[in-house]
Short mmCIF file of C-alpha atoms in Angstrom, two decimals:
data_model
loop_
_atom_site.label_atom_id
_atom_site.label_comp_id
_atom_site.label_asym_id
_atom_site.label_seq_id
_atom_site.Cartn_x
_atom_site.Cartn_y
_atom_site.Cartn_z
CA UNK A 3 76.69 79.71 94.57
CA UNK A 4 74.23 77.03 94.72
CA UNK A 5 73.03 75.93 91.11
CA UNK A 6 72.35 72.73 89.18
CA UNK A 7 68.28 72.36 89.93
CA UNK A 8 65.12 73.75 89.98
CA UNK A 9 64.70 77.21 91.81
CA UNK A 10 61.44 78.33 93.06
CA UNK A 11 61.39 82.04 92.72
CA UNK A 12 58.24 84.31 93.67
CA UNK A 13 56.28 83.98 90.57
CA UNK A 14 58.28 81.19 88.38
CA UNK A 15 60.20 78.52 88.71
CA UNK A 16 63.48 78.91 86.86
CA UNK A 17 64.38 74.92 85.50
CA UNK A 18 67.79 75.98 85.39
CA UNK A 19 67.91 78.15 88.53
CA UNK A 20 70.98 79.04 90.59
CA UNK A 21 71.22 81.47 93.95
CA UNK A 22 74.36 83.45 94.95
CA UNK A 23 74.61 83.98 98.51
CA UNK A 24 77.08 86.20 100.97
CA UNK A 25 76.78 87.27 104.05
CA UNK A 26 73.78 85.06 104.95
CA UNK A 27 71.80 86.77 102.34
CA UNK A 28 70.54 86.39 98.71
CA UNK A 29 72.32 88.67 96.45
CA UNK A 30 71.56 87.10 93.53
CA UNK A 31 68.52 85.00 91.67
CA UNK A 32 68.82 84.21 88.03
CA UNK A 33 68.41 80.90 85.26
CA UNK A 34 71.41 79.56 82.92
CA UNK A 35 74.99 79.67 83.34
CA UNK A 36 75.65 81.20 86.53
CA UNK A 37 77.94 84.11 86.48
CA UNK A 38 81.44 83.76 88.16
CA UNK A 39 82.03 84.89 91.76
CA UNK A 40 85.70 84.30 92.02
CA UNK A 41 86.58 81.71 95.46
CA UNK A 42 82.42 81.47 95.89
CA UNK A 43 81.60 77.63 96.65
CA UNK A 44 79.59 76.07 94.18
CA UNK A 45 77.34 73.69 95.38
CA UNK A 46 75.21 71.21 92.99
CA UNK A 47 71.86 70.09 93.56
CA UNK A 48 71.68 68.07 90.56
CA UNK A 49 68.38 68.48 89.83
CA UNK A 50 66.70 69.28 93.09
CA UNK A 51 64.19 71.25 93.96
CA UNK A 52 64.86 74.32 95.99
CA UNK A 53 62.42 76.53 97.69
CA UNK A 54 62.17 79.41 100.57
CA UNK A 55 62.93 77.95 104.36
CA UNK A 56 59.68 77.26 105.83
CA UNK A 57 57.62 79.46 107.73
CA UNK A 58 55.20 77.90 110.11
CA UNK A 59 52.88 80.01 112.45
CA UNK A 60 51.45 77.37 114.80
CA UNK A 61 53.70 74.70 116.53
CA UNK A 62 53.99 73.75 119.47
CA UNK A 63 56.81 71.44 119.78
CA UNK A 64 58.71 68.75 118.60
CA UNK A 65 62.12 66.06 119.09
CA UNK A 66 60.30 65.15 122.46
CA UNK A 67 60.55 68.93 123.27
CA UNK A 68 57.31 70.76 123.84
CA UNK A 69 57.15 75.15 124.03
CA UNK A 70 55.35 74.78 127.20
CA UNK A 71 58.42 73.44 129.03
CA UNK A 72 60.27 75.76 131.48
CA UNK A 73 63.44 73.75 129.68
CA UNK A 74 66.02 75.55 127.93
CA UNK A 75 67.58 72.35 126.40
CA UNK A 76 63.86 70.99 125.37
CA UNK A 77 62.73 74.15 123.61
CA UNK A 78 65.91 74.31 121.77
CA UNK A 79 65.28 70.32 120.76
CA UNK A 80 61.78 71.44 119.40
CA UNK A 81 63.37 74.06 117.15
CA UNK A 82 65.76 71.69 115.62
CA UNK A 83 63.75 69.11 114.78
CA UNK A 84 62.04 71.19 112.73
CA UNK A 85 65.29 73.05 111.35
CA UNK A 86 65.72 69.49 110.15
CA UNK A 87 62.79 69.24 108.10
CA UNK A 88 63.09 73.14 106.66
CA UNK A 89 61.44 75.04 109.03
CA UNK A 90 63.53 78.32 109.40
CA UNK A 91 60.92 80.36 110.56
CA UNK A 92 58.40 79.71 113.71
CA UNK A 93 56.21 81.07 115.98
CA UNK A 94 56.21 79.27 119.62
CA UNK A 95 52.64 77.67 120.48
CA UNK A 96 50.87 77.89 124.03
CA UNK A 97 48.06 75.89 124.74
CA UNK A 98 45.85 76.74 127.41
CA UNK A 99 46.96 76.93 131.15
CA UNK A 100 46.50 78.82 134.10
CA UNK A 101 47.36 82.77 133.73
CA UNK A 102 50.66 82.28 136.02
CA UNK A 103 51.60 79.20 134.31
CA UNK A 104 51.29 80.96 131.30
CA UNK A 105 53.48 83.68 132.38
CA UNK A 106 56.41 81.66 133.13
CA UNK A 107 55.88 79.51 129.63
CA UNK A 108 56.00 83.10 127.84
CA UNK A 109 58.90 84.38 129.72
CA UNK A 110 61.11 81.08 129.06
CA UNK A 111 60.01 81.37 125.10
CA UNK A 112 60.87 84.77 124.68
CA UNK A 113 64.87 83.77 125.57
CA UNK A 114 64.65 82.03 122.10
CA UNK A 115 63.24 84.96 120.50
CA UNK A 116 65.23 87.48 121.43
CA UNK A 117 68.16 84.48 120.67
CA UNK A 118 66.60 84.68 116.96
CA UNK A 119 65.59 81.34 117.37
CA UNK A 120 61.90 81.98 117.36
CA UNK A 121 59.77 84.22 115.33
CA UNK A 122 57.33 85.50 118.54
CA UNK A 123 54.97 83.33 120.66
CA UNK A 124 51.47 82.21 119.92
CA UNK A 125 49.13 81.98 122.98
CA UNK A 126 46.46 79.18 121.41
CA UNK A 127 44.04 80.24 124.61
CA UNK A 128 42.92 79.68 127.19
CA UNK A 129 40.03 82.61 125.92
CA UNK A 130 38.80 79.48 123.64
CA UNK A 131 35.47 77.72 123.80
CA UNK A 132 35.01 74.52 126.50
CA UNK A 133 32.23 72.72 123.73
CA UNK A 134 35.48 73.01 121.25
CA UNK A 135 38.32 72.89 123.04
CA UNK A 136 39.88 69.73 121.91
CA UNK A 137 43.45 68.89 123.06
CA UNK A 138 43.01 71.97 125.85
CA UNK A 139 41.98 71.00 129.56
CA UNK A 140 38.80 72.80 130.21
CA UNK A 141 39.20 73.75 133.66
CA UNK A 142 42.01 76.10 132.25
CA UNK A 143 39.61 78.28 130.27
CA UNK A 144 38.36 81.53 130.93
CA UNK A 145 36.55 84.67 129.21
CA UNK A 146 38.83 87.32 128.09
CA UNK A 147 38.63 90.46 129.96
CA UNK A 148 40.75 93.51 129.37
CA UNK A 149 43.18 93.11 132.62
CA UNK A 150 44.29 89.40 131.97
CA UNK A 151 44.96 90.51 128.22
CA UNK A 152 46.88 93.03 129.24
CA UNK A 153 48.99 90.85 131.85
CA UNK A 154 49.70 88.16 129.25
CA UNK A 155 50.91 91.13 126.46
CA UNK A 156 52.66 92.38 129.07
CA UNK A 157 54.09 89.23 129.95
CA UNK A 158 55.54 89.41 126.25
CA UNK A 159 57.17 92.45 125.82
CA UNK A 160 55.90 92.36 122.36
CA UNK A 161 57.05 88.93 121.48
CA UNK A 162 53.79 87.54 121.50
CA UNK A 163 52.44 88.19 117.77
CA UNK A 164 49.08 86.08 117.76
CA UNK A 165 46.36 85.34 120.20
CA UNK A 166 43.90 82.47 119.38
CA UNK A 167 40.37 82.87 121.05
CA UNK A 168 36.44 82.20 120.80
CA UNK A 169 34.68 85.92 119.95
CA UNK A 170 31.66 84.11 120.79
CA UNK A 171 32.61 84.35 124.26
CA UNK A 172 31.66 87.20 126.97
CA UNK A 173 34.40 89.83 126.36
CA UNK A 174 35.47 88.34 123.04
CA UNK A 175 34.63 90.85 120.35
CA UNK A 176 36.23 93.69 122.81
CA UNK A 177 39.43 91.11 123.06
CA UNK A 178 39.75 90.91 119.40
CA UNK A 179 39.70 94.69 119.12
CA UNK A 180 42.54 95.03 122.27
CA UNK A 181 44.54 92.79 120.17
CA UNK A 182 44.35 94.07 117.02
CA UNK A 183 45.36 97.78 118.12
CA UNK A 184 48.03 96.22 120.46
CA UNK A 185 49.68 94.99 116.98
CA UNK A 186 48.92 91.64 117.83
CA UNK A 187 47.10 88.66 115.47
CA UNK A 188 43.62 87.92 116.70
CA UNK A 189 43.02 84.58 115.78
CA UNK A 190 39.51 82.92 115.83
CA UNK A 191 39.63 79.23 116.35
CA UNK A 192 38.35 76.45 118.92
CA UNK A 193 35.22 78.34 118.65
CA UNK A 194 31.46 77.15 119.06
CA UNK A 195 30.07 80.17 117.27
CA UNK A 196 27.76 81.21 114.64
CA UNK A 197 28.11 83.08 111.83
CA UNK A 198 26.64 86.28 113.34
CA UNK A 199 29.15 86.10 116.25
CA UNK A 200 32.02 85.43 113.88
CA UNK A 201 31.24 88.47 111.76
CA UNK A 202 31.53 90.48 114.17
CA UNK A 203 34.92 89.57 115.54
CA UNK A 204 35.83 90.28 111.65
CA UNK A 205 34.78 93.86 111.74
CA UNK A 206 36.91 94.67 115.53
CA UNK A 207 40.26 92.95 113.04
CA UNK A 208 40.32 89.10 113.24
CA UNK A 209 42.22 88.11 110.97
CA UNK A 210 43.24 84.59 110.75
CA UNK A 211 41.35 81.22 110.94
CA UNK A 212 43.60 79.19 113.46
CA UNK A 213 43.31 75.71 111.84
CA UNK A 214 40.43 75.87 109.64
CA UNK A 215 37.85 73.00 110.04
CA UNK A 216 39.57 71.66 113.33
CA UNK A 217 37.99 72.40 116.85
CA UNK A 218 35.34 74.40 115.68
CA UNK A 219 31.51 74.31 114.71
CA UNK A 220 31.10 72.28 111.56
CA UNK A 221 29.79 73.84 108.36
CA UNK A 222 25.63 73.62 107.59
CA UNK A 223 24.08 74.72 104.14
CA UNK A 224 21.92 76.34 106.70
CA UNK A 225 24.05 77.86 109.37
CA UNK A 226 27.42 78.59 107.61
CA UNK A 227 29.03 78.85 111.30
CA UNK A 228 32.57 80.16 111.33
CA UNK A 229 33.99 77.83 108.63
CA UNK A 230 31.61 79.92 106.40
CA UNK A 231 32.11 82.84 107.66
CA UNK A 232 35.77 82.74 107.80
CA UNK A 233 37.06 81.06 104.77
CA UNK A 234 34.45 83.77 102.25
CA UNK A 235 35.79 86.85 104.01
CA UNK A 236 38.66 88.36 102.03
CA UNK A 237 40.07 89.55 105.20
CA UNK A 238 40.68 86.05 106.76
CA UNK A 239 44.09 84.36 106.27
CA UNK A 240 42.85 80.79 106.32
CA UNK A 241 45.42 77.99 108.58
CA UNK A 242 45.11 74.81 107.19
CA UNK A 243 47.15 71.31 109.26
CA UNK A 244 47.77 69.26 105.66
CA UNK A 245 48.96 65.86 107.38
CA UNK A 246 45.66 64.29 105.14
CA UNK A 247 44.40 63.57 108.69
CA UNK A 248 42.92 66.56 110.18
CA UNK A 249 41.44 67.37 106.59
CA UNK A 250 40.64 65.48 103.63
CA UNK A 251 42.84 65.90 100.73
CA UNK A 252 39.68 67.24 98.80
CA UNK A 253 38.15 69.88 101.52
CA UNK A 254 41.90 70.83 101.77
CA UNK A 255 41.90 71.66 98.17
CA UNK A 256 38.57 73.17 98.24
CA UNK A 257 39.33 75.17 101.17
CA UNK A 258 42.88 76.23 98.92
CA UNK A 259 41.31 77.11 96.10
CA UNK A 260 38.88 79.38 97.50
CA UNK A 261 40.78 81.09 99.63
CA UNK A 262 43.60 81.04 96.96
CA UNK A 263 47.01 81.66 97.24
CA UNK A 264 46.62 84.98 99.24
CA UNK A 265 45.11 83.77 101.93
CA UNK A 266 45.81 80.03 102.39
CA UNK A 267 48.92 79.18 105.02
CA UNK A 268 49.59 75.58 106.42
CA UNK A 269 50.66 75.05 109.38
CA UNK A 270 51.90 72.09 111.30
CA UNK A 271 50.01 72.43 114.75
CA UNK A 272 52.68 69.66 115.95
CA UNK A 273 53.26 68.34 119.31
CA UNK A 274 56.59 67.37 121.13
CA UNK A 275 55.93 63.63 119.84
CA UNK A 276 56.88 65.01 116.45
CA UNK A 277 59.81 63.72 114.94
CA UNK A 278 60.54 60.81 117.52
CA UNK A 279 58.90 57.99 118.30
CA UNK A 280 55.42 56.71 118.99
CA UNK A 281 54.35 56.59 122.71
CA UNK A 282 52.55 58.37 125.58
CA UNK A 283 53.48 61.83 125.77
CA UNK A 284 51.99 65.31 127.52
CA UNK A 285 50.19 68.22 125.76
CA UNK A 286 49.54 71.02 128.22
CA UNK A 287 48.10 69.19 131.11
CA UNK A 288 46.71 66.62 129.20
CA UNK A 289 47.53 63.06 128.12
CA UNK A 290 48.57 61.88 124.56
CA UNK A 291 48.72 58.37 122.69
CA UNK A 292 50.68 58.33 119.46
CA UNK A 293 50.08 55.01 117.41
CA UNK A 294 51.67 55.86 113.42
CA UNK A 295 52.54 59.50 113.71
CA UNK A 296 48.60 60.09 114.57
CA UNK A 297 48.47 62.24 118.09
CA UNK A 298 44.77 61.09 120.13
CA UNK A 299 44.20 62.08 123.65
CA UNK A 300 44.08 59.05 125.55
CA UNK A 301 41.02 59.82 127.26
CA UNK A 302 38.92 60.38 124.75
CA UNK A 303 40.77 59.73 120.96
CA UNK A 304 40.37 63.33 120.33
CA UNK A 305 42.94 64.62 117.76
CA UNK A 306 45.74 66.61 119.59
CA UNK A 307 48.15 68.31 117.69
CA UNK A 308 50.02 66.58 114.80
CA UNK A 309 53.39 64.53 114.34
CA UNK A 310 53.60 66.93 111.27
CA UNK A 311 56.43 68.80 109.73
CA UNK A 312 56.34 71.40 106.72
CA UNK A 313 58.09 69.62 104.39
CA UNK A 314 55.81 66.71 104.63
CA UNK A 315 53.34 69.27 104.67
CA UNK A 316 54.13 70.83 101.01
CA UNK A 317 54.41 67.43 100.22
CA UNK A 318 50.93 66.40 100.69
CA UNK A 319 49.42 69.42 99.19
CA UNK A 320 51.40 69.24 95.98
CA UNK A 321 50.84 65.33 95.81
CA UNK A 322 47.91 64.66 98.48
CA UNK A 323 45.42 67.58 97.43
CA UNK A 324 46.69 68.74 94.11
CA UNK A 325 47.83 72.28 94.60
CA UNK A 326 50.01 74.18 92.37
CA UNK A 327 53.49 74.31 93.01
CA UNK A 328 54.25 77.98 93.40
CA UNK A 329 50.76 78.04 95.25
CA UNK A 330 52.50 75.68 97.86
CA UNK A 331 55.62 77.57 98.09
CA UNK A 332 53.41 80.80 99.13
CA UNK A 333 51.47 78.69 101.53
CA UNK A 334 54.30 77.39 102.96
CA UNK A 335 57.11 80.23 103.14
CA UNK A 336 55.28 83.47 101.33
CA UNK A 337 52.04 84.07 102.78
CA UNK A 338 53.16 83.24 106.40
CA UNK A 339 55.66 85.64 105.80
CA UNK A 340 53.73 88.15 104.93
CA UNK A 341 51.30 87.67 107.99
CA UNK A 342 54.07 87.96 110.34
CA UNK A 343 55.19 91.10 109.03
CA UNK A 344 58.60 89.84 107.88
CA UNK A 345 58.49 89.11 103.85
CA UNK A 346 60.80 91.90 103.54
CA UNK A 347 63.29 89.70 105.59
CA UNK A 348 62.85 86.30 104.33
CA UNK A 349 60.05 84.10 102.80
CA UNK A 350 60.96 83.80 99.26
CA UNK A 351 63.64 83.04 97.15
CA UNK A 352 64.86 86.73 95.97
CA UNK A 353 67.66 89.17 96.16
CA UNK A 354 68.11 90.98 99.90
CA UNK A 355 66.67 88.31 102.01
CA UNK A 356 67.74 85.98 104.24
CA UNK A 357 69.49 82.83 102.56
CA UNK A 358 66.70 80.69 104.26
CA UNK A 359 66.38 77.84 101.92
CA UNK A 360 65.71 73.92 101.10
CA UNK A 361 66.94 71.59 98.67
CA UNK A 362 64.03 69.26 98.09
CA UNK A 363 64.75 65.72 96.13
CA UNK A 364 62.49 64.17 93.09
CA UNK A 365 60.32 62.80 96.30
CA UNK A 366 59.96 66.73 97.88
CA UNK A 367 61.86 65.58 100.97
CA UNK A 368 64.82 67.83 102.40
CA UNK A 369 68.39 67.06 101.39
CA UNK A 370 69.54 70.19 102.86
CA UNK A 371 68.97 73.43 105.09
CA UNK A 372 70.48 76.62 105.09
CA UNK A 373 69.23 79.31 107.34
CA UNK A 374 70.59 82.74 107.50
CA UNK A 375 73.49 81.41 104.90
CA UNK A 376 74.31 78.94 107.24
CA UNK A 377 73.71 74.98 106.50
CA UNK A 378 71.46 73.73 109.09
CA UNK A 379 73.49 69.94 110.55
CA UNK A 380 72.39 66.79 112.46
CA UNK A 381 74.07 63.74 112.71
CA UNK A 382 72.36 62.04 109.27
CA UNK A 383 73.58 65.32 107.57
CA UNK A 384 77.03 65.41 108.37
CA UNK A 385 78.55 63.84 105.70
CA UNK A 386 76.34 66.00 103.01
CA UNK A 387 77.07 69.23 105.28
CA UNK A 388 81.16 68.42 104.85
CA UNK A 389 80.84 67.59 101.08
CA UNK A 390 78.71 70.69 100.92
CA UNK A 391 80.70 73.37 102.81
CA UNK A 392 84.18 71.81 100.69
CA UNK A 393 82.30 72.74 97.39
CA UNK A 394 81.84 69.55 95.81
CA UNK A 395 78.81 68.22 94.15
CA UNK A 396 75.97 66.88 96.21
CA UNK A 397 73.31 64.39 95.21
CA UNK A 398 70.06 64.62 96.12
CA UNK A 399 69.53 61.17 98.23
#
């Protein structure tokens, strides 16, 4: 039983919430005096905030570990540093690389997902645009055609749940389709195109803007380009990195309100510097400087990637751009959710889904983790974890 502070549930937040959890689900969601469940634990948040585990579509890596290693122990480090910070859900990002490098970065990745670690792969690339292709090596990029598709889906045994590419591109708009009937998310991002050759991608079932703003052509009153083009359509889920450095707080909460709580996710687009230290460090085949948490490739000073994590995240929308709270919680846990296919498993805070949960203090940032009923550890949690898992009280930090 986990009571004593706020709960977020899907359409209210209960002040004087409480969850009752067996058998690493919610069975139970309600506001007052919790009922009694016999030897249940009963943990106190005092106050805290708690919300759905995080769900975060694009990362691709973190704890020194990048998802383009071949390295069972680094992958594993990228998941749990951001465990840490709430993430229970993920998708495993690709950036762009040669096809047979690629297939060898899938096959390693899908060991975590059919582990349950992961949530499916995302292949950002390499069908992406060389005028936009930011953090990506450009000798790595190639049109689409229907064979290499195939051989990278292939490659994924249906782990792979979203493809980011360029429709503007020869082959793209007959890509998008492939994808879309293969069951896969077509993504448009890194893209150099006009509105008339985003449209179309639309139509063929495109369906998510991969990191809205960032790495594509910038927005004219004249040519509305694919930020236009993507963030009016109703049937565009809308990414958005919130780290206040690849947006501005106020064209994040433009770009939120617009697209509203349906179809606004945030995502952390992070890189294996994320949640360690500042240095020199290796996205894809390309070289990084991080100087305070801000990724820059060191040729150029070209954002790559984020340091980000989704709590800090939620923080900065609630606190950096403005945004609602239960509009944060569905941009963080609910909507992502829901474009992965899996809100009937977790996502929200209700009764028969996953425990995947975080205790938030007064400041938003994580006290505690539990995924799949189980309390997510490192070493600066033990202590909590123990006082936790004996029932005691628990303050919020």
């Amino acid at each position: 039983m986990i009571a004593g502070g706020r709960v977020v549930a899907p359409d209210r937040v209960l002040d004087d919430g409480w969850l009752a959890i067996a058998g690493g689900k919610i069975v139970q969601v309600g506001s007052g005096t919790p009922p009694d469940i016999g030897s249940a634990d009963y943990v106190d948040v005092e106050g805290g905030l708690v919300v759905p585990g995080f769900v975060d579509t694009h990362c691709h890596g973190g704890g020194g570990g990048s998802f383009s290693s071949a390295n069972p122990e680094e992958l594993f480090r990228a998941v749990r540093a951001h465990r840490r910070h709430g993430t229970t859900t993920m998708l495993g990002s690709l950036v762009s690389d040669p096809i047979p490098v690629l297939r060898d970065q899938i096959a390693a990745l899908r060991e975590l997902v059919q582990e349950g670690e992961l949530a499916g792969i995302h292949l950002e690339g390499p069908f992406i645009s060389k005028a936009r292709c930011g953090a990506h090596d450009p000798a790595t990029l190639i049109e689409p055609d229907t064979a290499t598709v195939n051989a990278l889906l292939g490659a994924g045994r249906g782990d792979i749940r979203m493809v980011t590419l360029a429709p503007e591109l020869h082959g793209g708009i007959k890509a998008v389709r492939q994808l879309a009937e293969s069951g896969v998310i077509a993504a448009i991002g890194h893209t150099d195109g006009v509105e008339d050759q985003i449209i179309p991608a639309i139509d063929a079932g495109a369906s998510v803007a991969t990191h809205l703003f960032n790495a594509m052509r910038p927005l004219h009153h004249r040519e509305p380009g694919p930020i236009g083009a993507l963030l009016d359509d109703e049937r565009i889920t809308v990414e958005l990195i919130c780290d206040l450095v690849h947006v501005h707080p106020t064209v994040l909460r433009l770009a939120a309100h617009h697209a509203g709580k349906g179809r606004t996710v945030l995502i952390t687009d992070a890189m294996s510097a994320t949640d360690a230290a500042d240095g020199s460090y290796i996205l894809g085949r390309l070289e990084v400087d991080v100087r305070d948490g801000v990724a820059t490739l060191a040729g150029n000073g070209s954002l790559a990637g984020s340091t980000l994590t989704m709590d800090a995240a939620f923080r900065n929308l609630v606190r950096g751009a403005g945004i609602d709270l239960l509009d944060a919680v569905r941009a963080t846990s609910g909507r992502p959710a829901e474009l992965l296919g899996i809100a009937d498993r977790t996502g929200s805070l209700r009764a028969g889904l996953a425990a995947d949960l975080v205790v938030l203090d007064r400041d938003l940032r994580p006290v505690k983790v539990l995924r799949q009923g189980k309390w997510v550890e490192d070493d600066a949690a033990a202590t909590l974890s123990s006082a936790i898992e004996g029932g005691v009280s628990v303050s919020d930090g």
